[in-house]
CSV table of C-alpha atoms in Angstrom, one decimal:
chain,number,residue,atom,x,y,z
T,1000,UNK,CA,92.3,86.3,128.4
T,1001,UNK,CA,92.0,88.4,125.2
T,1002,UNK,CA,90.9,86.5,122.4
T,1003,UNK,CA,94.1,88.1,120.5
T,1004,UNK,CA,97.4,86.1,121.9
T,1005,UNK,CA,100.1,87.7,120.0
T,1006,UNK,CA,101.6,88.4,116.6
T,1007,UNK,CA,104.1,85.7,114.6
T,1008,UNK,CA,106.2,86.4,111.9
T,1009,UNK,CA,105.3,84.6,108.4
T,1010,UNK,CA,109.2,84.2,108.5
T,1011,UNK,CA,110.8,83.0,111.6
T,1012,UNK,CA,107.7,82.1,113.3
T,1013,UNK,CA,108.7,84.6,116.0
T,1014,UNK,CA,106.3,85.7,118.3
T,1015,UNK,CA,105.5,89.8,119.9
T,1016,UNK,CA,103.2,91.3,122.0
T,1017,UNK,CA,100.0,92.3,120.4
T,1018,UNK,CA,99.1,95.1,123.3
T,1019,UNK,CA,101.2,97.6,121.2
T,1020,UNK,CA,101.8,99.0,118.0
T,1021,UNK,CA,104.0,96.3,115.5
T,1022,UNK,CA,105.2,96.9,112.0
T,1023,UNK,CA,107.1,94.0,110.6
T,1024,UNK,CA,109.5,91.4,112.1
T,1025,UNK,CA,112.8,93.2,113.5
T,1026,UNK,CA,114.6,89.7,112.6
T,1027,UNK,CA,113.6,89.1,109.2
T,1028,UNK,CA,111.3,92.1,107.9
T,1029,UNK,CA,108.6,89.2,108.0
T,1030,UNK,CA,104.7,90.2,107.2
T,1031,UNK,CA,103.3,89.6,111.3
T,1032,UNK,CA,99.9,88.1,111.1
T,1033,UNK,CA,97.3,87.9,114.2
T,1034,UNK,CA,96.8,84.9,116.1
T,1035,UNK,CA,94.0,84.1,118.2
T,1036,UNK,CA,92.9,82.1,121.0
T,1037,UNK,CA,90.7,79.4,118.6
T,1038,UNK,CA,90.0,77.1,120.7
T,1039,UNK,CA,88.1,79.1,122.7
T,1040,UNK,CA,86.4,80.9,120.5
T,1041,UNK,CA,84.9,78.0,119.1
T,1042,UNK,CA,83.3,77.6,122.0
T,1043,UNK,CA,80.5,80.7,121.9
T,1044,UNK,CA,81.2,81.4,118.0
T,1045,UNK,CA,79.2,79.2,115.3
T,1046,UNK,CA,77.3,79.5,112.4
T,1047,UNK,CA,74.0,80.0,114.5
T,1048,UNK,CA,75.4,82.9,116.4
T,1049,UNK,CA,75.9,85.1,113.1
T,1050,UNK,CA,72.5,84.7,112.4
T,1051,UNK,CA,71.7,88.2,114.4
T,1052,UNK,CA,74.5,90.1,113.9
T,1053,UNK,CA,74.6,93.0,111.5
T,1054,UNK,CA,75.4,92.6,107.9
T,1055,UNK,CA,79.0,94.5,107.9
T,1056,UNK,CA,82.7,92.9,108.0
T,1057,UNK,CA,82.6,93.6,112.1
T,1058,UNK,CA,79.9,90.8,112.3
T,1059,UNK,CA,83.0,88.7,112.7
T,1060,UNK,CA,84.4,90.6,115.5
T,1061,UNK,CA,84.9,87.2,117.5
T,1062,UNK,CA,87.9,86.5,115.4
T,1063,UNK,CA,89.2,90.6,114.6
T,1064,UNK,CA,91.0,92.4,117.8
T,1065,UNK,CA,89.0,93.3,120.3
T,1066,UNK,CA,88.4,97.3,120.3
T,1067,UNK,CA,85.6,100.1,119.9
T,1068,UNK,CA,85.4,99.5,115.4
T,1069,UNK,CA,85.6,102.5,113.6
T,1070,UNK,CA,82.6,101.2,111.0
T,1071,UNK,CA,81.3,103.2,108.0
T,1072,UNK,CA,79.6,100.2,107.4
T,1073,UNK,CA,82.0,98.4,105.4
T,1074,UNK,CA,81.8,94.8,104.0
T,1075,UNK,CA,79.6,92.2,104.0
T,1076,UNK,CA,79.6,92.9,100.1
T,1077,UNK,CA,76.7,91.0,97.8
T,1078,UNK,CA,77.7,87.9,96.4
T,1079,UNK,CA,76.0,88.1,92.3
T,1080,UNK,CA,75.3,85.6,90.5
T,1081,UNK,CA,76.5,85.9,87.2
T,1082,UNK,CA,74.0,86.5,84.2
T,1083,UNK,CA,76.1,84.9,81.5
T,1084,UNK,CA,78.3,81.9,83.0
T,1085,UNK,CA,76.4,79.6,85.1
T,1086,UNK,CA,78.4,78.4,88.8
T,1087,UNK,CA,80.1,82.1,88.6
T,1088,UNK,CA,79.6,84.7,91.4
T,1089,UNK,CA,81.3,88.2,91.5
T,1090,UNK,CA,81.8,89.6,94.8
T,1091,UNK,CA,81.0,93.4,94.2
T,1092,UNK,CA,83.9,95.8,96.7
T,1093,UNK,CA,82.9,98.3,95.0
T,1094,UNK,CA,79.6,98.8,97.1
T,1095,UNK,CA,81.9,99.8,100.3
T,1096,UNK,CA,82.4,102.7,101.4
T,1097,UNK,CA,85.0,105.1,99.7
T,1098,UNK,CA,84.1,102.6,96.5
T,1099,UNK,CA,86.3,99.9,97.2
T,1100,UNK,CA,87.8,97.0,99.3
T,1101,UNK,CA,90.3,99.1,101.0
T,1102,UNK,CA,87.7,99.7,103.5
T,1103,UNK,CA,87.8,96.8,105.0
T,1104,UNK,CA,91.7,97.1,105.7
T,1105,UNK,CA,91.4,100.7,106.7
T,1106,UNK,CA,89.1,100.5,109.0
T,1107,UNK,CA,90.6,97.7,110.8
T,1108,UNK,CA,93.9,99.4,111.4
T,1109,UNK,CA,92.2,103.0,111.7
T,1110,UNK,CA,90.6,100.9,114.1
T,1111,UNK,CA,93.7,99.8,116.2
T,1112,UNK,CA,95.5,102.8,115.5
T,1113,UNK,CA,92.7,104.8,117.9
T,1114,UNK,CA,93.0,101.7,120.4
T,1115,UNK,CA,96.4,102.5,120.7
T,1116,UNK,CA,96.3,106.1,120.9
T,1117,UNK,CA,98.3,107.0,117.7
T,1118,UNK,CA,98.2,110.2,116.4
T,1119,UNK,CA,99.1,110.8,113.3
T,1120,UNK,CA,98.5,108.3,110.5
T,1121,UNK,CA,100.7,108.2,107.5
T,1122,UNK,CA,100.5,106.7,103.7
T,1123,UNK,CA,102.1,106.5,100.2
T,1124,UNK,CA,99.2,106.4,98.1
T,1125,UNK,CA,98.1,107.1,94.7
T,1126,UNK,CA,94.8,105.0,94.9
T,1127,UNK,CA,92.0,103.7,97.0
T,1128,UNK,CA,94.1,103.2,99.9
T,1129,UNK,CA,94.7,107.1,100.3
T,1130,UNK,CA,90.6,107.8,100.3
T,1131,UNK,CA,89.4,105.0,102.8
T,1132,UNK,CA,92.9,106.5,105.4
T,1133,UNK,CA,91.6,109.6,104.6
T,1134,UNK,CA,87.9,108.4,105.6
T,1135,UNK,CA,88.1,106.0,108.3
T,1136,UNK,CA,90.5,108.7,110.0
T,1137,UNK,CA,88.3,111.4,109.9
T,1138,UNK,CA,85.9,109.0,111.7
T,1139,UNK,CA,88.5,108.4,113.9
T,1140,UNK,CA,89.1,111.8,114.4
T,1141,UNK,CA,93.0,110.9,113.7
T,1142,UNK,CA,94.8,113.2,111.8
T,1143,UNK,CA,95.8,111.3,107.9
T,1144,UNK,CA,98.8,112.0,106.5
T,1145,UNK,CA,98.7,111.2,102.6
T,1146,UNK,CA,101.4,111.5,100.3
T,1147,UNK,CA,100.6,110.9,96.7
T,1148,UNK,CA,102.2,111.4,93.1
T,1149,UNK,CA,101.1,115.1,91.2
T,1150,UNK,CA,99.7,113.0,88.6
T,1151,UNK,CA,97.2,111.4,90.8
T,1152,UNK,CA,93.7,109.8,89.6
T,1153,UNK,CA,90.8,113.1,90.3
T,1154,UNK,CA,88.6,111.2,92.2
T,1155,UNK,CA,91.5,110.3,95.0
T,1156,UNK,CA,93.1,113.3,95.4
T,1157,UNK,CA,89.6,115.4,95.8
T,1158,UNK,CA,88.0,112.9,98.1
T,1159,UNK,CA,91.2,113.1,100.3
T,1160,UNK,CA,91.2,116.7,100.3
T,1161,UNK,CA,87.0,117.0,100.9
T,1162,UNK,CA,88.2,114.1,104.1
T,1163,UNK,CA,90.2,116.6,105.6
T,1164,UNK,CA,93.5,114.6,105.2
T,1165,UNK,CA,96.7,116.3,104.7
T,1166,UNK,CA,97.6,115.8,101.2
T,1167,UNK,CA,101.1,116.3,100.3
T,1168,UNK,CA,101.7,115.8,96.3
T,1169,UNK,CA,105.0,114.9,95.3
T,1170,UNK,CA,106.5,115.5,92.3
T,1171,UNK,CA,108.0,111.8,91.3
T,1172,UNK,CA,106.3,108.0,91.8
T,1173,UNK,CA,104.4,106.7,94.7
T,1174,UNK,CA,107.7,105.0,95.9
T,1175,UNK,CA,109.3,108.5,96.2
T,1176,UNK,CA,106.3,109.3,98.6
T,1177,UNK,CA,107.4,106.6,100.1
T,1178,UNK,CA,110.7,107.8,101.0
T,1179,UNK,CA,109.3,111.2,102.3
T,1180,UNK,CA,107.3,109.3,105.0
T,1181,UNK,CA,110.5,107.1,105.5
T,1182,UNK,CA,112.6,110.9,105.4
T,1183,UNK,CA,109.7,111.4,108.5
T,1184,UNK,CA,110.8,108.0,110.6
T,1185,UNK,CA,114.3,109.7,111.5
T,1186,UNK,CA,112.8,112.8,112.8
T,1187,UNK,CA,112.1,113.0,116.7
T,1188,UNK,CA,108.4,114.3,115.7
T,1189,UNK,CA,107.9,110.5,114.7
T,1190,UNK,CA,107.7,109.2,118.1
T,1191,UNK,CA,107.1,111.7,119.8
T,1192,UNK,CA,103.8,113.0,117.7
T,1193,UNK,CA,102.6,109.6,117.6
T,1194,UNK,CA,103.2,109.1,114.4
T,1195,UNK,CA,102.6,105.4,112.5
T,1196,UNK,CA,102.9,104.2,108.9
T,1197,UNK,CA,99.7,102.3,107.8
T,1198,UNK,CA,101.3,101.0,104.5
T,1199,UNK,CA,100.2,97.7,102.9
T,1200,UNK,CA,101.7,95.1,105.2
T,1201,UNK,CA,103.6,97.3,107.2
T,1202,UNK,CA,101.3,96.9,109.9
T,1203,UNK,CA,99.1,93.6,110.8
T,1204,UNK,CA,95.5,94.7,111.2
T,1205,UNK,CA,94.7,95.8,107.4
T,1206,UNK,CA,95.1,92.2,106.4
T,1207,UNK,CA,92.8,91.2,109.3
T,1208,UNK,CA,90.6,93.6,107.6
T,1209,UNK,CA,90.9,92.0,104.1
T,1210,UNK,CA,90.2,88.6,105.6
T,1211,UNK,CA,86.7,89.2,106.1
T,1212,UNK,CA,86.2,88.6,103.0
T,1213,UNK,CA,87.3,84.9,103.1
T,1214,UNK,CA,84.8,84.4,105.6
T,1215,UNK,CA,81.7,85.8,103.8
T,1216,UNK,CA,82.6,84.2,100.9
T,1217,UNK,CA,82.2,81.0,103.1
T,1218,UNK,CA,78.9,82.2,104.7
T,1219,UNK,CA,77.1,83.2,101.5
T,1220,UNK,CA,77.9,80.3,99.8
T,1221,UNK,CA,76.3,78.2,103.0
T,1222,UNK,CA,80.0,77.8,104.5
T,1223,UNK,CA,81.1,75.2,101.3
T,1224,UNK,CA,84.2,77.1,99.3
T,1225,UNK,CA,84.2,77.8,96.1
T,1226,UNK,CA,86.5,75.8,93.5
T,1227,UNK,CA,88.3,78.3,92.6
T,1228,UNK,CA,88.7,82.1,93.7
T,1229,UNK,CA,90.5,84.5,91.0
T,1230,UNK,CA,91.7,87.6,92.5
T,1231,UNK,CA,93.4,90.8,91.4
T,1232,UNK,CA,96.7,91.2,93.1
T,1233,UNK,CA,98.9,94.1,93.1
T,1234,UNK,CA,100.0,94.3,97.0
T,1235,UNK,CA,98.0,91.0,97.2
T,1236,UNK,CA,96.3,91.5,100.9
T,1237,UNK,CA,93.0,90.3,100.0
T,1238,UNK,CA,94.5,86.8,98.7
T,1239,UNK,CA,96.5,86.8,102.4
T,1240,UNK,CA,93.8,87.5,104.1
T,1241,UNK,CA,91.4,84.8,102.8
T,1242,UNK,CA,93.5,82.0,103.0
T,1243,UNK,CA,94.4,83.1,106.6
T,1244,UNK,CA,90.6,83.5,106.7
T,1245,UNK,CA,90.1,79.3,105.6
T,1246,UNK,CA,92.9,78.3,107.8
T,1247,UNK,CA,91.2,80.1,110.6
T,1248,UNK,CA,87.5,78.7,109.6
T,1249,UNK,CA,89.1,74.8,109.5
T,1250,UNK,CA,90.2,75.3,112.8
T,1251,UNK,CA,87.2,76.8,114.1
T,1252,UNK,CA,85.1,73.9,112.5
T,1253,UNK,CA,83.3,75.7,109.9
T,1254,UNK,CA,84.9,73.8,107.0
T,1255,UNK,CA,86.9,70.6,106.2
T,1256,UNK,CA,90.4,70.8,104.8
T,1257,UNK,CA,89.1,71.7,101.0
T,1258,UNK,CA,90.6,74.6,99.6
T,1259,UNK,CA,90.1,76.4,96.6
T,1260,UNK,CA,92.4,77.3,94.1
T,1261,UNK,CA,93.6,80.5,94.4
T,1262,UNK,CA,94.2,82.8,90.7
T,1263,UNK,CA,95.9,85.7,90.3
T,1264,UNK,CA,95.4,88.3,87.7
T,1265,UNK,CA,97.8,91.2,86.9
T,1266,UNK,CA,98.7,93.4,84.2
T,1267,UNK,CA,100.5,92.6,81.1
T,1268,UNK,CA,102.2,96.1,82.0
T,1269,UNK,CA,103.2,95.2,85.8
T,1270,UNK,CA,103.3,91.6,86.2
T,1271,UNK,CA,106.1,90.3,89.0
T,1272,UNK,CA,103.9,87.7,90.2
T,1273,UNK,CA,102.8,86.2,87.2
T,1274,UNK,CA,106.8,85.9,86.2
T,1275,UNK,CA,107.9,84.2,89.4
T,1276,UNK,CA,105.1,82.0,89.2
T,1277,UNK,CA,106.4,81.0,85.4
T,1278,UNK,CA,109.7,80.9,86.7
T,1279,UNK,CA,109.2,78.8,89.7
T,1280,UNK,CA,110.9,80.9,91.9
T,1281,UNK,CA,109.6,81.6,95.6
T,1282,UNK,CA,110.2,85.5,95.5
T,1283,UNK,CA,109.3,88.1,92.7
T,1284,UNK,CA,111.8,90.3,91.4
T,1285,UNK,CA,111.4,94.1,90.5
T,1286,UNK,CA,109.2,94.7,87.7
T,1287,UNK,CA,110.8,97.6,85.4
T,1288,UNK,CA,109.0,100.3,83.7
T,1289,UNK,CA,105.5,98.8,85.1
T,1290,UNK,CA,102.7,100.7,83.3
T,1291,UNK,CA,98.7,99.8,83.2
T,1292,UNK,CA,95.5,101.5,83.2
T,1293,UNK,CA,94.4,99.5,86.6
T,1294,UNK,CA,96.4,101.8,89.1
T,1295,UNK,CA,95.6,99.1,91.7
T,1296,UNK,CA,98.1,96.6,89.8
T,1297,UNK,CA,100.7,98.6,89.3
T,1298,UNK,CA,103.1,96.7,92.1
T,1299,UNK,CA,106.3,95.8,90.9
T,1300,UNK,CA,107.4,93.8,93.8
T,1301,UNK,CA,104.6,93.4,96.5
T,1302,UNK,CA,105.7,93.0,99.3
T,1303,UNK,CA,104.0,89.7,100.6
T,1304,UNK,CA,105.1,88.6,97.3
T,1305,UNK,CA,106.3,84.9,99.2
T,1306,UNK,CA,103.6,84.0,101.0
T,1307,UNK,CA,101.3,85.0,97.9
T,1308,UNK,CA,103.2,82.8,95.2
T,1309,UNK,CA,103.3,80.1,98.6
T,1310,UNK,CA,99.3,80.2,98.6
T,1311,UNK,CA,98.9,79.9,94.8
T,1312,UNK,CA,101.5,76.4,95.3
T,1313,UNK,CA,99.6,75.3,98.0
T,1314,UNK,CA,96.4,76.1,96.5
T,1315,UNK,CA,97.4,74.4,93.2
T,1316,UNK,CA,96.5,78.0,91.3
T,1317,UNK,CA,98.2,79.8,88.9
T,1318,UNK,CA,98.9,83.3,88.2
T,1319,UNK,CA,98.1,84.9,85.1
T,1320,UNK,CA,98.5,88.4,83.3
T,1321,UNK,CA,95.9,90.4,81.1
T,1322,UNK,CA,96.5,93.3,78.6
T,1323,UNK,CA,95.1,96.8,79.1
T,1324,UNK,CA,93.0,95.9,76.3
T,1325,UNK,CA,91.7,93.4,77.3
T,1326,UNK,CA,90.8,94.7,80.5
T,1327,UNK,CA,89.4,97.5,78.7
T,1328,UNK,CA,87.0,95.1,76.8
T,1329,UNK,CA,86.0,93.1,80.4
T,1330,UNK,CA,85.3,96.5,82.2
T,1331,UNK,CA,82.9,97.6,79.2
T,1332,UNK,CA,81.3,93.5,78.7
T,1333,UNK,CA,80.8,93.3,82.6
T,1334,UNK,CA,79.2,96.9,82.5
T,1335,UNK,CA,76.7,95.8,79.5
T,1336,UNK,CA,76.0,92.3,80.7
T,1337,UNK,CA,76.2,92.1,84.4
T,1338,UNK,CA,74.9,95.5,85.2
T,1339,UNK,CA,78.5,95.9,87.0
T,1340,UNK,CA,80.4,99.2,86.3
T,1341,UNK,CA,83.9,97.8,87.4
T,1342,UNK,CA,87.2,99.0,88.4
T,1343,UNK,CA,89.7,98.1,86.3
T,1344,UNK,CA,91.1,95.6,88.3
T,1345,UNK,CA,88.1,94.0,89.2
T,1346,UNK,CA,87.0,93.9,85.2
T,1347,UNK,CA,90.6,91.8,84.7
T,1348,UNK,CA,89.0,88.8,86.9
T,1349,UNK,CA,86.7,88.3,84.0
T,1350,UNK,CA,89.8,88.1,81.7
T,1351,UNK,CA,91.5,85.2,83.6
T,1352,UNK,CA,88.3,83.2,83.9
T,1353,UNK,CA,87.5,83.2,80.4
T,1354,UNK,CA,91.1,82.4,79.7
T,1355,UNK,CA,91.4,79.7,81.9
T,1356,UNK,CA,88.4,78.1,81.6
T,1357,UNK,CA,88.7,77.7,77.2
T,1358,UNK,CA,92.9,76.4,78.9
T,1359,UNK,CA,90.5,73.6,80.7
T,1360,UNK,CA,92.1,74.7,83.9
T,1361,UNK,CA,88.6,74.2,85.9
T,1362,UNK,CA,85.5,72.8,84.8
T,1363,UNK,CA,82.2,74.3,83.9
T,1364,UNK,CA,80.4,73.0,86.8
T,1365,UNK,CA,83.0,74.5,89.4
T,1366,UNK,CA,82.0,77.4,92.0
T,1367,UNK,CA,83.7,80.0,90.7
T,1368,UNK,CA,84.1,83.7,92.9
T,1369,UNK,CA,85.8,87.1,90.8
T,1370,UNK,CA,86.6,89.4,93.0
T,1371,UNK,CA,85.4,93.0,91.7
T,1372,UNK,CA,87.8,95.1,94.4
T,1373,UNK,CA,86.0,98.8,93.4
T,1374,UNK,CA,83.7,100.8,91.9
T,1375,UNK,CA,84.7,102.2,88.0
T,1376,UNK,CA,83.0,105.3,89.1
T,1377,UNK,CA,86.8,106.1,90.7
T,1378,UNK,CA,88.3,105.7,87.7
T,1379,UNK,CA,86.4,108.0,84.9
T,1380,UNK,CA,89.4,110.3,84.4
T,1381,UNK,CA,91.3,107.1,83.8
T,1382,UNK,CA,89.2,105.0,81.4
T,1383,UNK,CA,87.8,107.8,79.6
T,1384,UNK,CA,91.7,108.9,78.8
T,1385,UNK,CA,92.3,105.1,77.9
T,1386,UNK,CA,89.7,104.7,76.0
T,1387,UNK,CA,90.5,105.9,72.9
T,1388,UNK,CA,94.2,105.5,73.0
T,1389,UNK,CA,94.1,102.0,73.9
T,1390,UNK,CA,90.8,100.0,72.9
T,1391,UNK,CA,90.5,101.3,69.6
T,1392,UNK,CA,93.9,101.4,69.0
T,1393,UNK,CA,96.1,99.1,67.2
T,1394,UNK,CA,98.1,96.7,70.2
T,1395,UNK,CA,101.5,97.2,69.5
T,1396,UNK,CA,103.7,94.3,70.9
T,1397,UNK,CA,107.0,94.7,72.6
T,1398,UNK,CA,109.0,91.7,73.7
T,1399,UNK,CA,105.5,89.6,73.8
T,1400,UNK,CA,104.1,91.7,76.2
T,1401,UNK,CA,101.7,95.2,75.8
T,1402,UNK,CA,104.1,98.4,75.3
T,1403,UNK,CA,103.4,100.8,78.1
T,1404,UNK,CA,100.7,103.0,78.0
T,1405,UNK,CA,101.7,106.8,76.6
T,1406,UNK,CA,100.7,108.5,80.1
T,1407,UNK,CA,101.7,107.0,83.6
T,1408,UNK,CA,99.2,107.3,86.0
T,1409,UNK,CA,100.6,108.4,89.3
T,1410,UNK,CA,103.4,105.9,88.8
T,1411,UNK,CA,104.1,102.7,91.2
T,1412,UNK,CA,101.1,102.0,93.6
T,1413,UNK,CA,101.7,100.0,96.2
T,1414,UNK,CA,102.6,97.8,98.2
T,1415,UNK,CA,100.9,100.8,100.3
């Protein structure tokens, strides 16, 4: 019996066959997650029986589908200690390959997408999910299909070009790339190319990916969960994937029923979550004229936008947004103090701690984990045209919040 079982809807609870390609729910357009067979998988998998295994995310391939991994070596990312606040870690993404956490997600559905014989791999992507498709797909040797916004970041569009993928720049926002590949679904080619869109949720495997990370945090910090985990959420897979990740490593007997809090950080410029959350309402609603420096939080409705503002209930977190200044100013302090050139998004988990903890929402004692998600080496064009304009700039203050930066950055990215 494959360790696998099938896939359930978040929604309905409706379960399909997991010996096939699956998108969403047909019911209910419902995020499908992977279930397994834990009960028996407890029964050869422990703590002990890690203790050999390589250091990369497939080290937990008792609880990931089974198939041949495509690997560049992804995950198993160090867990720093930080040098200025004491009971604070940072788990560094930017050390995998293609300079960011997406690697974990691509090459978990890169990885099923060759199982299944698929052909032709396709994404709407202005950021680091375009270069690790691009990547793990030339491992693969699958054909990537990336459609991206003319305005794109220079360090995405050149390493999807130098990966061989088939770059098609389109002359709007990332959701307009979106509709070209949806343009693609109604053509026979689709199907009969072997064709499959590998956009954020769309598919269940890159949050399987993403959920490795749940269990290393629980490993390197000798299988006892951190307080509190603050995480930077645009499509919001990572946070999925790790609570997935605890309910999976309860049930497996690694860990009690603790929990920590869950934290999201978004931008001041794009922040759908943050407003539900204030609001109290179970769904986000469309963000308008979303505009930040970090490209990865520009998501103005993810799409796993219930079961993210579910986990921060359940969780007792909160969800919080940070300026582009002051993500400016993290990016630089973590650079200078921590020895940690950050993505932007990573750099805003420093904003939310320091906020929350002068707010008194944790103590000083508690474990905290920030999740750096990528390297700020893919972002030079990016901060060094922010730089000026917006750290040393006056803020200027519209309706309480930042006013939109003066140049828009390959325009919506994500949930893809």
């Amino acid at each position: 019996m494959s360790r696998l079982t099938h896939l359930e809807c978040t929604r309905c609870g409706e379960h399909y066959p997991a010996d096939r390609p699956q998108t969403v729910c047909p019911n209910d357009g419902g995020i499908l997650y992977a279930r397994y067979d834990l009960a028996s998988i407890r029964k050869t998998f422990s703590t002990v029986s890690l203790l050999a295994l390589a250091p990369t995310m497939w080290r937990y391939a008792a609880i990931l589908p089974e198939a041949a991994p495509v690997s560049l070596g992804e995950g198993f990312t160090p867990m720093l200690r930080s040098r200025e606040y004491p009971n604070v870690f940072i788990k560094d993404e930017g050390l995998n390959p293609t300079g960011s956490l997406k690697a974990r997600g691509l090459s978990a559905a890169v990885t099923m997408a060759r199982h299944f014989g698929l052909k032709k791999l396709a994404i709407p992507s202005a950021g680091n999910a375009a270069g690790a498709l691009a990547a793990y797909a030339a491992a693969a040797n699958i054909e990537a299909h990336i459609f991206m916004p003319k305005d794109v970041p220079m360090a995405n569009r050149i390493e999807c070009d130098y990966y061989g993928a088939h770059v098609t720049l389109v002359d709007g926002l990332v959701s307009d790339c979106a509709r070209k590949i949806a343009e693609l679904k109604e053509k026979p080619a689709w199907s009969k190319e072997g064709w499959f869109d590998v956009s954020t949720t769309e598919e269940p495997y890159r949050v399987e990916g993403k959920k490795t990370m749940g269990y290393e945090v629980a490993e390197q910090l000798g299988w006892k969960l951190p307080q509190v985990i603050i995480y930077p959420t645009g499509g919001g897979v990572g946070l999925l994937g790790m609570w997935k990740a605890f309910e999976e490593l309860e049930q497996l007997g690694f860990i009690g029923t603790e929990r920590p809090k869950m934290v999201c950080i978004q931008s001041a410029g794009c922040a759908p979550i943050v407003k539900a959350w204030d609001e109290g309402r179970s769904v986000a609603e469309m963000w308008p004229q979303e505009s930040t420096l970090a490209a990865g939080l520009r998501v103005p409705k993810p799409y796993g936008d219930y079961l993210i503002l579910d986990i921060l209930k359940k969780s007792g977190g909160s969800a919080l947004a940070a300026t582009d200044a002051e993500i400016l100013h993290a990016t630089r302090h973590w650079a200078k103090v921590e020895g940690i050139f950050a993505a932007p998004e990573g750099a805003a988990c420093l904003v939310a701690y320091q906020k929350l903890l002068t707010c008194g929402f944790f103590r000083k004692d508690d474990t905290v984990v920030l999740f750096n998600t990528g390297s700020g080496l893919k972002y030079l064009d990016v901060l060094d045209s922010k730089d000026a304009s917006v750290e040393r700039a006056p803020l200027r203050q519209a309706q309480g919040r930042l006013s939109p930066a003066s140049r828009s950055i390959a325009g919506i990215i994500g949930p893809y």
